Coordinates of C-alpha atoms and ligand atoms in Angstrom, one line a residue:
M3 CA 0.0 0.0 0.0
I4 CA 1.2 3.5 -0.8
A5 CA 1.5 5.7 2.3
D6 CA 1.2 2.8 4.7
L7 CA 1.0 4.3 8.3
T8 CA 0.1 1.0 10.1
G9 CA 1.3 1.2 13.7
K10 CA 2.2 4.9 13.6
A11 CA 0.9 7.5 16.1
A12 CA 0.0 11.0 14.8
L13 CA -0.7 14.3 16.6
V14 CA -2.9 16.8 14.6
T15 CA -3.3 20.3 15.9
G16 CA -6.4 22.1 14.6
G17 CA -7.8 18.6 14.1
A18 CA -11.4 19.6 15.0
S19 CA -12.3 21.3 11.7
G20 CA -11.8 21.6 8.0
I21 CA -8.3 20.6 6.8
G22 CA -7.2 19.2 10.2
R23 CA -10.3 16.9 10.3
G24 CA -9.6 15.8 6.7
I25 CA -5.9 15.0 7.6
S26 CA -6.9 13.1 10.8
L27 CA -9.3 10.9 8.8
A28 CA -6.8 10.4 6.0
L29 CA -4.0 9.3 8.4
A30 CA -6.4 7.0 10.2
G31 CA -7.5 5.5 6.9
Q32 CA -3.8 4.6 6.2
G33 CA -3.6 2.9 9.6
A34 CA -2.4 5.6 12.1
D35 CA -3.7 6.2 15.5
V36 CA -4.5 9.9 16.0
V37 CA -4.4 12.5 18.8
V38 CA -6.9 15.2 17.7
A39 CA -5.9 18.4 19.4
D40 CA -7.8 21.7 19.2
L41 CA -8.9 24.7 21.1
N42 CA -12.4 23.5 20.2
H43 CA -12.7 20.4 22.5
D44 CA -16.2 19.3 21.4
G45 CA -15.1 19.4 17.8
A46 CA -12.0 17.4 18.6
R47 CA -14.0 14.8 20.4
A48 CA -16.3 14.4 17.4
V49 CA -13.4 13.9 15.0
A50 CA -11.8 11.4 17.5
A51 CA -15.0 9.4 17.3
E52 CA -14.8 9.4 13.5
V53 CA -11.2 8.2 13.7
E54 CA -12.3 5.4 16.1
A55 CA -15.1 4.5 13.7
L56 CA -12.4 3.8 11.1
G57 CA -10.9 1.2 13.5
R58 CA -8.1 3.2 14.9
R59 CA -7.3 4.5 18.4
S60 CA -7.9 8.2 19.1
I61 CA -8.0 10.7 21.9
A62 CA -9.2 14.3 21.8
V63 CA -7.1 16.9 23.6
E64 CA -7.9 20.5 24.3
V65 CA -4.9 22.7 23.5
D66 CA -4.1 26.3 22.9
V67 CA -1.0 26.3 20.6
T68 CA 0.0 29.8 21.8
D69 CA 0.5 28.6 25.4
R70 CA 3.6 26.5 26.3
A71 CA 2.0 24.9 29.3
S72 CA -1.0 23.8 27.3
I73 CA 1.3 22.4 24.6
E74 CA 3.3 20.4 27.3
S75 CA 0.1 19.0 28.7
M76 CA -1.1 18.0 25.2
V77 CA 2.2 16.2 24.6
G78 CA 2.0 14.5 28.0
R79 CA -1.5 13.2 27.3
S80 CA -0.4 12.0 23.8
V81 CA 2.5 10.1 25.3
D82 CA 0.3 8.6 28.1
S83 CA -2.0 7.2 25.4
F84 CA 0.4 6.3 22.6
T85 CA 3.9 6.1 24.2
D86 CA 5.6 7.8 21.2
L87 CA 4.6 10.2 18.4
D88 CA 5.8 9.3 14.9
I89 CA 3.9 12.1 13.0
L90 CA 3.2 15.7 13.9
I91 CA 0.8 17.8 11.8
N92 CA 0.8 21.5 12.6
D93 CA -2.5 22.6 11.1
A94 CA -4.0 25.0 13.7
G95 CA -4.3 28.4 12.1
V96 CA -6.3 31.6 12.1
I97 CA -6.7 34.5 9.7
G98 CA -7.2 37.3 12.3
A99 CA -8.4 38.2 15.7
P100 CA -12.1 38.1 16.5
G101 CA -13.9 40.6 14.3
W102 CA -11.2 40.7 11.6
S103 CA -13.7 40.2 8.8
E104 CA -15.5 43.4 9.8
R105 CA -12.3 45.5 9.4
D106 CA -11.2 46.9 6.1
S107 CA -7.5 46.6 7.0
P108 CA -5.7 44.5 9.6
A109 CA -5.3 45.9 13.2
D110 CA -2.4 45.2 15.6
E111 CA -4.4 42.4 17.2
D112 CA -4.7 40.7 13.7
W113 CA -0.9 40.8 13.2
D114 CA -0.3 39.6 16.8
I115 CA -2.7 36.6 16.6
V116 CA -1.4 35.2 13.3
N117 CA 2.1 35.5 14.6
A118 CA 1.1 33.8 17.9
V119 CA -0.9 30.9 16.3
N120 CA 0.4 30.4 12.8
V121 CA 4.1 31.0 13.4
R122 CA 5.0 30.7 17.1
G123 CA 2.4 28.0 17.6
V124 CA 4.0 25.9 14.9
V125 CA 7.5 26.5 16.3
M126 CA 6.5 25.8 19.9
V127 CA 4.6 22.5 19.1
S128 CA 7.5 21.3 16.9
E129 CA 10.0 22.1 19.7
A130 CA 7.9 20.2 22.2
V131 CA 7.5 17.1 20.0
S132 CA 10.8 16.8 18.2
P133 CA 12.9 15.7 21.3
M134 CA 11.1 12.4 21.5
M135 CA 11.5 12.0 17.7
K136 CA 15.2 12.7 18.0
K137 CA 15.6 10.0 20.7
R138 CA 14.1 7.4 18.4
R139 CA 15.8 8.8 15.2
Y140 CA 12.4 8.8 13.5
G141 CA 9.8 11.5 12.8
K142 CA 7.7 13.2 10.2
I143 CA 6.6 16.8 10.8
I144 CA 4.2 18.5 8.4
N145 CA 3.3 22.2 8.6
I146 CA 0.2 23.5 6.9
A147 CA 1.2 26.7 5.2
S148 CA -0.8 28.1 2.3
M149 CA -0.6 29.2 -1.3
A150 CA -0.8 32.6 0.3
S151 CA 2.8 32.2 1.4
R152 CA 3.9 32.7 -2.2
Y153 CA 2.5 36.1 -3.0
G154 CA 1.3 39.4 -1.5
S155 CA -2.1 40.5 -0.5
I156 CA -3.8 43.8 -0.3
D157 CA -6.3 43.0 2.4
L158 CA -4.7 40.1 4.3
P159 CA -1.0 41.0 4.4
H160 CA -0.6 39.7 8.0
Y161 CA -1.9 36.3 7.1
N162 CA 0.3 35.9 3.9
A163 CA 3.3 37.0 5.9
S164 CA 2.6 34.5 8.6
K165 CA 2.4 31.7 6.0
A166 CA 5.6 32.8 4.3
A167 CA 7.2 32.5 7.8
V168 CA 5.8 28.9 8.1
V169 CA 7.6 28.0 4.8
S170 CA 10.8 29.6 6.0
W171 CA 10.6 27.9 9.4
T172 CA 10.0 24.5 7.6
R173 CA 13.3 24.9 5.8
S174 CA 15.2 25.8 8.9
N175 CA 13.7 23.1 11.0
A176 CA 14.3 20.5 8.2
L177 CA 18.0 21.4 8.4
Q178 CA 18.0 21.2 12.2
L179 CA 16.4 17.8 12.3
A180 CA 17.8 16.1 9.2
P181 CA 20.8 14.7 11.2
H182 CA 18.2 13.0 13.4
N183 CA 16.4 11.3 10.5
I184 CA 13.3 13.6 10.9
N185 CA 11.6 14.9 7.8
V186 CA 10.0 18.3 7.9
N187 CA 7.8 19.6 5.1
A188 CA 5.0 22.0 4.5
I189 CA 1.8 21.7 2.4
C190 CA 0.5 24.9 0.7
P191 CA -3.3 24.3 0.3
G192 CA -5.2 26.4 -2.3
M193 CA -8.9 27.2 -1.7
L194 CA -11.1 25.1 0.5
W195 CA -14.6 25.9 1.5
T196 CA -13.9 25.6 5.3
P197 CA -15.0 28.0 8.0
M198 CA -11.9 30.0 7.3
W199 CA -12.7 30.7 3.6
Q200 CA -16.3 31.2 4.4
Q201 CA -15.2 34.2 6.5
I202 CA -12.8 35.5 3.8
A203 CA -15.6 35.3 1.2
S204 CA -17.9 37.3 3.4
L205 CA -15.3 40.1 3.7
R206 CA -14.3 40.2 0.1
S207 CA -17.8 39.9 -1.4
R208 CA -18.5 43.1 0.6
V209 CA -15.4 45.2 -0.4
D210 CA -13.9 43.6 -3.6
A211 CA -12.9 46.2 -6.1
V212 CA -14.0 44.1 -9.1
P213 CA -17.6 45.3 -9.7
E214 CA -19.1 41.9 -10.8
F215 CA -17.8 40.3 -7.6
K216 CA -19.5 42.8 -5.2
G217 CA -22.7 41.7 -3.4
L218 CA -22.4 38.0 -4.3
S219 CA -23.1 35.5 -1.6
G220 CA -20.0 34.0 0.1
R221 CA -20.3 30.8 -1.9
E222 CA -20.8 32.6 -5.2
Y223 CA -17.8 34.7 -4.5
F224 CA -15.7 31.6 -3.7
D225 CA -16.9 29.9 -6.9
K226 CA -16.1 32.9 -9.1
T227 CA -12.7 33.3 -7.6
I228 CA -11.9 29.6 -8.3
E229 CA -13.1 30.1 -11.9
S230 CA -10.8 33.1 -12.4
L231 CA -7.7 32.1 -10.4
I232 CA -7.3 28.3 -10.3
P233 CA -6.1 26.7 -13.6
L234 CA -7.8 23.4 -12.8
K235 CA -11.0 25.3 -12.1
R236 CA -12.1 23.3 -9.1
E237 CA -11.8 23.8 -5.3
Q238 CA -9.5 21.8 -3.2
T239 CA -10.8 19.5 -0.4
P240 CA -9.7 18.3 3.0
E241 CA -9.3 14.9 1.4
D242 CA -6.8 16.3 -1.1
I243 CA -4.7 17.8 1.7
G244 CA -5.1 14.6 3.7
A245 CA -3.8 12.5 0.9
M246 CA -0.7 14.7 0.6
A247 CA -0.2 14.7 4.3
A248 CA -0.5 10.8 4.5
F249 CA 2.1 10.5 1.7
L250 CA 4.6 12.9 3.3
A251 CA 4.0 11.2 6.7
S252 CA 5.0 7.8 5.2
D253 CA 8.3 6.2 4.4
D254 CA 7.5 6.6 0.7
A255 CA 8.5 10.2 1.2
K256 CA 11.7 9.4 3.2
N257 CA 13.9 11.5 0.8
I258 CA 11.7 14.5 0.8
T259 CA 12.5 17.2 3.4
G260 CA 12.4 21.0 3.6
Q261 CA 9.8 21.3 0.8
A262 CA 6.6 23.3 0.6
I263 CA 4.3 21.5 -1.7
Q264 CA 1.4 23.2 -3.5
V265 CA -1.9 21.4 -3.5
D266 CA -3.8 24.3 -5.1
G267 CA -5.1 23.3 -8.5
G268 CA -2.1 25.0 -10.2
R269 CA -2.6 28.5 -8.7
V270 CA 1.1 28.8 -7.9
M271 CA 3.7 27.0 -10.0
V272 CA 7.2 27.0 -8.4
Ligands
NAD313 N1 -9.3 26.9 4.0 C1 -8.4 27.2 3.1 O1 -8.6 27.5 1.9 C2 -6.9 27.2 3.5 C3 -6.0 27.4 2.5 C4 -4.6 27.4 2.8 C5 -4.2 27.2 4.1 N2 -5.1 26.9 5.1 C6 -4.6 26.6 6.4 O2 -5.1 25.4 6.8 C7 -5.2 25.3 8.3 C8 -6.6 24.9 8.6 O3 -7.5 25.8 8.1 P1 -9.1 25.5 7.9 O4 -9.4 26.1 6.6 O5 -9.3 24.0 8.1 O6 -9.7 26.4 9.0 P2 -10.7 26.0 10.2 O7 -11.0 27.3 10.8 O8 -11.8 25.1 9.8 O9 -9.8 25.2 11.2 C9 -8.8 25.8 12.0 C10 -8.7 25.0 13.3 O10 -7.6 25.5 14.1 C11 -8.1 25.6 15.5 N3 -7.4 26.6 16.2 C12 -7.3 28.0 16.0 N4 -6.6 28.6 16.9 C13 -6.1 27.6 17.7 C14 -5.2 27.6 18.9 N5 -4.7 28.7 19.4 N6 -4.9 26.4 19.4 C15 -5.4 25.2 18.9 N7 -6.2 25.2 17.9 C16 -6.6 26.4 17.3 C17 -9.6 26.0 15.3 O11 -10.3 25.8 16.5 C18 -10.0 25.2 14.1 O12 -10.5 23.9 14.6 C19 -4.9 26.7 8.8 O13 -3.5 26.7 9.2 C20 -5.1 27.6 7.5 O14 -4.3 28.8 7.6 C21 -6.5 27.0 4.8

């Protein structure tokens, strides 16, 4: 089987929703047990139940990836249940502070929260998990960046900058951990109709400079954007990102490290 993860244990931050849920289910489908970790504990519990329904073991853990004590407690609970972690998926992410989609331009709190969650959160969780991977000379770390890491943005510069930082950190961390046989890669998803893009669409359909895009419903705005921006002219799905994560988490990808792989229907070609 390609991407065989039988007997592996994975930790997925942001696992309660959208892409994180898709990755949790994809890893379980390939044989991994999964710690579903999220600020949203009820959502994490629901996804853990879905993982168990696939015949794998799973626990739900409440975590705030901006808080070191909370991260340590998440790692402790994971080790109590699964002894070791083979796979870490850093998926938890935000696009701004509460109310961001009502603002025409980002405020200080929007810059601060994307730095705290999308950048420092990824670094702190990786630093908490990698020592146990180093001891066993085995590990796969996958950071969820974005196609937004590759270009500028008029209305969401803070978010794009945070995702460019994730790609840069992925390369540095890959160099740091290569001597320990740990692979570190990023996935750059394109456009997925998750709660995150639903909020973006509600902002942009209100303020977009292109007249025919103004006043559309969120979903119409999303569809028109795909039509105009994505060469393959279809949206990406949590299953698409899950499939790439499962591959990168497997030994089929043992010679891939420090990469940021686009899964975006061809929007960015690097
Ligand atoms: N949706 C897209 O089109 C898209 C495209 C590119 C990249 N991404 C990235 O994919 C990842 C997942 O996004 P999504 O679209 O599934 O969004 P989502 O809002 O559905 O999921 C994000 C999850 O992260 C959790 N989270 C937020 N802050 C947290 C914190 N401090 N600690 C722990 N968990 C926290 C949320 O509770 C939520 O469950 C994000 O990193 C996002 O930037 C999304």
